[in-house]
Structure formats: C-alpha cells, structure tokens
Coordinates of C-alpha atoms and ligand atoms in Angstrom, one line a residue:
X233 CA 24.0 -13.1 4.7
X234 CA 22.7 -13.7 8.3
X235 CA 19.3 -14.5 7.1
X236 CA 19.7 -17.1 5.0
X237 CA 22.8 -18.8 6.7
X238 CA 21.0 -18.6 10.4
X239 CA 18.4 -21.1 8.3
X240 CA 20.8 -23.8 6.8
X241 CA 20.4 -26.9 9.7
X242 CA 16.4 -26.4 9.3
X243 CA 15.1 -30.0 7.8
X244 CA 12.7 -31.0 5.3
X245 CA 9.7 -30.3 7.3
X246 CA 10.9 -27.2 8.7
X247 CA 11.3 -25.6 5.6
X248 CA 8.1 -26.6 4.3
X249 CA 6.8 -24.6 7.1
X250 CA 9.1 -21.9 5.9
X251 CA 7.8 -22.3 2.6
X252 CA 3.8 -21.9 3.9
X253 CA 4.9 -18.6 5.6
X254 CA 6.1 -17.3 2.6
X255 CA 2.7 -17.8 0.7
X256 CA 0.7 -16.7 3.2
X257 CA 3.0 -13.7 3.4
X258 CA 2.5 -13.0 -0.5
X259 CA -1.6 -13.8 0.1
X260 CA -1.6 -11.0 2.8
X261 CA 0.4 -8.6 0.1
X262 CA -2.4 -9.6 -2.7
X263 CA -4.9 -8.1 0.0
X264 CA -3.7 -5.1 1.2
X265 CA -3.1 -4.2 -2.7
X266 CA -6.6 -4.8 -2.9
X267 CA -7.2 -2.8 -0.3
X268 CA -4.7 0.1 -1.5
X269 CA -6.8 -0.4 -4.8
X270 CA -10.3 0.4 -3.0
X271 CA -8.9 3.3 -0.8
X272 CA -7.3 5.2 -3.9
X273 CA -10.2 5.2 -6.0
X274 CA -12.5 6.3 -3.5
X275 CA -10.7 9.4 -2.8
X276 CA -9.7 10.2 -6.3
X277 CA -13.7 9.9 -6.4
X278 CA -14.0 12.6 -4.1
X279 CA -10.8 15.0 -4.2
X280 CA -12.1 17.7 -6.1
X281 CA -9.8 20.9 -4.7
X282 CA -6.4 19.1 -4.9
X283 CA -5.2 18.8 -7.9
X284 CA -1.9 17.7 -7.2
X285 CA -3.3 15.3 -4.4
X286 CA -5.7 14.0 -6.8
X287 CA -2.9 13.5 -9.6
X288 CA 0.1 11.5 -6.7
X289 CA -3.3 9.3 -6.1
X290 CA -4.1 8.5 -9.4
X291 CA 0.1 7.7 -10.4
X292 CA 0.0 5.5 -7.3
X293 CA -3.4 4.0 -8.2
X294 CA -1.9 3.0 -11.6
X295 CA 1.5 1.6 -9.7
X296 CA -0.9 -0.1 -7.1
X297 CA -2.7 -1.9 -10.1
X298 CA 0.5 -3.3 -11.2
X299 CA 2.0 -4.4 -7.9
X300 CA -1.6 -6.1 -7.7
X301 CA -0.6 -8.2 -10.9
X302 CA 2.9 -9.0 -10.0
X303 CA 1.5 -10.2 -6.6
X304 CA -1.2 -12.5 -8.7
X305 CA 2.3 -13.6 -10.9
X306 CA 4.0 -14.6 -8.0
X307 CA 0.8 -16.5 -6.6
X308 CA 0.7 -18.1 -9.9
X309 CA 4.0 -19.3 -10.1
X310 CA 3.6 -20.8 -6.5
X311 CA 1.0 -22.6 -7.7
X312 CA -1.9 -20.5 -5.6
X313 CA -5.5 -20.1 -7.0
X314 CA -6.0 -16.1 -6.8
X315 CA -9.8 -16.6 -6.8
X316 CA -10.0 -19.1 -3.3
X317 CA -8.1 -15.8 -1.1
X318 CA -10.2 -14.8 1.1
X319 CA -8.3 -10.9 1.7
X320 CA -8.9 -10.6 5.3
X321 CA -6.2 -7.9 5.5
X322 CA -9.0 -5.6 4.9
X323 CA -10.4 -6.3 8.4
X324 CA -6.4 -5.5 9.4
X325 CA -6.6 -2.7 7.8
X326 CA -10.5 -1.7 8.7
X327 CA -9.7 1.5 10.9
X328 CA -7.7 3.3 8.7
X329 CA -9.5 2.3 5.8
X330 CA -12.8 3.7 7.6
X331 CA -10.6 7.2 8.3
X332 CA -10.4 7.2 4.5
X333 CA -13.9 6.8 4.3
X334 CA -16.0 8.9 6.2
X335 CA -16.2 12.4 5.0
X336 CA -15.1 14.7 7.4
X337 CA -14.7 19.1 7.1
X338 CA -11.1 18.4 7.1
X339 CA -11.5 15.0 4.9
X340 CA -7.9 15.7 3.0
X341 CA -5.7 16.5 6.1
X342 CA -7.9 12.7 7.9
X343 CA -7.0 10.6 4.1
X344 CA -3.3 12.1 3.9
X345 CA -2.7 11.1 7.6
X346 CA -4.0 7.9 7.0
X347 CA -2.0 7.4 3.6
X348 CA 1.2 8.0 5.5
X349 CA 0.5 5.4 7.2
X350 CA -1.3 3.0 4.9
X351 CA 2.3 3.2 2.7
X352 CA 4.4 2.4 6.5
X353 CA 2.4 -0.6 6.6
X354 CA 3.0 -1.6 3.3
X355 CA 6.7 -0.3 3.3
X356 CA 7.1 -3.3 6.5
X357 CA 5.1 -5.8 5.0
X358 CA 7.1 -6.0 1.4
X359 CA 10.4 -5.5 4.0
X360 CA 9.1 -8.7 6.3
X361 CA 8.2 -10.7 2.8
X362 CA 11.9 -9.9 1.1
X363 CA 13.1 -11.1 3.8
X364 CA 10.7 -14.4 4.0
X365 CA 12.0 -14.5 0.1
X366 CA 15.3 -14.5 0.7
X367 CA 15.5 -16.9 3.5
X368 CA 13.0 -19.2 1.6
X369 CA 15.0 -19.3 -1.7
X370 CA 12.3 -17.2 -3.4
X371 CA 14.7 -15.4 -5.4
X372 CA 13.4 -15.1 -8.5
X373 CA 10.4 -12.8 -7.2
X374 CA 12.5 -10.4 -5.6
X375 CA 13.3 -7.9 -7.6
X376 CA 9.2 -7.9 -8.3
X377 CA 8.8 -7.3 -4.4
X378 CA 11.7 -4.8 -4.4
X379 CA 10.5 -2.8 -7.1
X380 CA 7.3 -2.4 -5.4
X381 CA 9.0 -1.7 -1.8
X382 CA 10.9 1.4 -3.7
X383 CA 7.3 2.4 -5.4
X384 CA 5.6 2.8 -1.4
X385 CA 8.3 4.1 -0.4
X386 CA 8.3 7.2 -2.9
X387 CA 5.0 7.5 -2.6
X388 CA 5.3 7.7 1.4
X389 CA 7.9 9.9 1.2
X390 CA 6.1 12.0 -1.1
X391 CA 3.2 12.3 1.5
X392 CA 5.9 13.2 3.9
X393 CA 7.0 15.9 1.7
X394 CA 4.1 17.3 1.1
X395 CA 1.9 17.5 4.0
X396 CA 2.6 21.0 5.3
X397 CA 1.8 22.5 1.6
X398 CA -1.6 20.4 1.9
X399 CA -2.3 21.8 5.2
X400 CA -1.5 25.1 4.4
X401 CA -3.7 24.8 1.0
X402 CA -6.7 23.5 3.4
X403 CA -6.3 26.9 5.5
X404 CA -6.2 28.9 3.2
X405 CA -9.3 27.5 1.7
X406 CA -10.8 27.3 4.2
X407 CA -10.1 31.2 5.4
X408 CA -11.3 32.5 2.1
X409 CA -14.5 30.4 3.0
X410 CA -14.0 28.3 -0.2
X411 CA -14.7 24.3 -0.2
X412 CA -11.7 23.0 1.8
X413 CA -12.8 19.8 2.8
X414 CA -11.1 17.7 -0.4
Ligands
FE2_109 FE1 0.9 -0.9 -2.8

C-alpha cells in the first residue's frame, strides 16, 4: 500500500518519531472516549421524552465503555501508564461538549447536532490513527481500532438517519404544549 511503502527509507530515529506519533495518537483516542463517556451519560440523565434517543445513547454509551477499554489495552501493550494521561482532548472538544451541556428549550435538536458531529470527529480521528497503525507496524491493534471506527460510524449514521423524525417529534411536542425540550 502507499502508506506504508512511502515510509520504507525512514531510519532508526525517524521511526521512533513515527512510533511517538502513534501513542500520542492512541492517548488523544483514550480522551475523547472519555469525553464521549461524560457527554452520554449526562444526556441519558436528562432525556426524558425520547425514548428511542435515550435508548441509541445508552447502546452507544455501552459501545463507548468498551472502545474505552480496548484503548487502555492497546496503551497497555505499548507500555503506557493509563493513570499519568492527562485527557486534554476535553479542552479540544470543550465547545461542543458545552452545547451538550447547557439546557436549552430545544436541548434535544442542540445535543443531536452536536452528536453528529462529536461521532465526525471521532469517525477522523480512529481514520488518522489506522492509518498511523498501519504505517507504524501497529498491526496487531487494528482490527480493535477498526471495529470501533465501524461502531461511530453506525452510530453517526444513525443520527443522520434520524434527525428529521427527532425534529418532527420536538414540534409536535412542542405544538400540543407538552415538555419538548428532551
Ligand atoms: Fe467512541
């Protein structure tokens, strides 16, 4: 493949560097997980009116927990102390996370926006970090990575899917003058 053969004259020291770019690559993964982690369970916290929101959040909640641990295997195997990362992704991630956060009249339309595009970022980091894998000689944690990169993606597509229903639910709610806000 391109990747890997557009790599072969680097040296010794050079792929060392490679190597470093790799784990840091795998660190920032271990904290936007976290971060994922955070975001989900606060707004399965508060969804009350969407039952089917508050179900796709708690299946990718569960799947988020586990791409969490395969992260913490692969740190492991590289030889990484999980408890020294610092997770500054969250500062990264700090504006949409706040979106999620602050309760708003249309609360469910602000968190689904800013899901969409919590699983895009995700969907290009696990791309960016295959690809560090693979050009690394990572191997054996690629089918770990992959399986997560297919897990976002559903999930992303399922927001994509779905937003117009969640929209209509919210005006309908909302014209009956029932609790629409989540
Ligand atoms: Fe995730």
């Amino acid at each position: 493949m391109a990747v890997s053969t557009s790599f072969a004259d680097i040296g010794a020291s050079g792929k060392e560097t490679l190597q470093t770019l790799f784990i840091t690559g795998v660190k920032n993964a271990h904290a936007l997980e976290k971060e994922a982690r955070q975001i989900l369970s606060r707004q399965i916290e508060r969804v009350t009116n969407y039952p089917e929101v508050e179900q796709k959040l708690r299946m990718h909640l569960a799947e988020t927990n586990a791409q969490e641990e395969r992260i913490d295997e692969i740190l492991h195997a590289l030889g990484e102390d999980r408890s020294l990362l610092k997770d500054w992704a969250t500062q990264i991630m700090g504006n949409m996370a706040a979106v999620a956060h602050v309760p708003m009249a249309d609360e469910i339309l602000k968190n689904t926006f800013a899901n969409h595009a919590f699983e895009a970022f995700e969907i290009a980091a696990y791309k960016s970090l295959i690809t560090m894998a693979e050009a690394t000689g990572n191997t054996q944690f690629l089918a770990a990575l992959r399986q997560t990169l297919q897990e976002e993606e559903r999930m992303r597509q399922w927001i994509e899917d779905n937003v117009e229903k969640v929209t209509r639910m919210y005006m309908e709610r909302e014209a009956r003058g029932e609790k629409a806000d989540r």
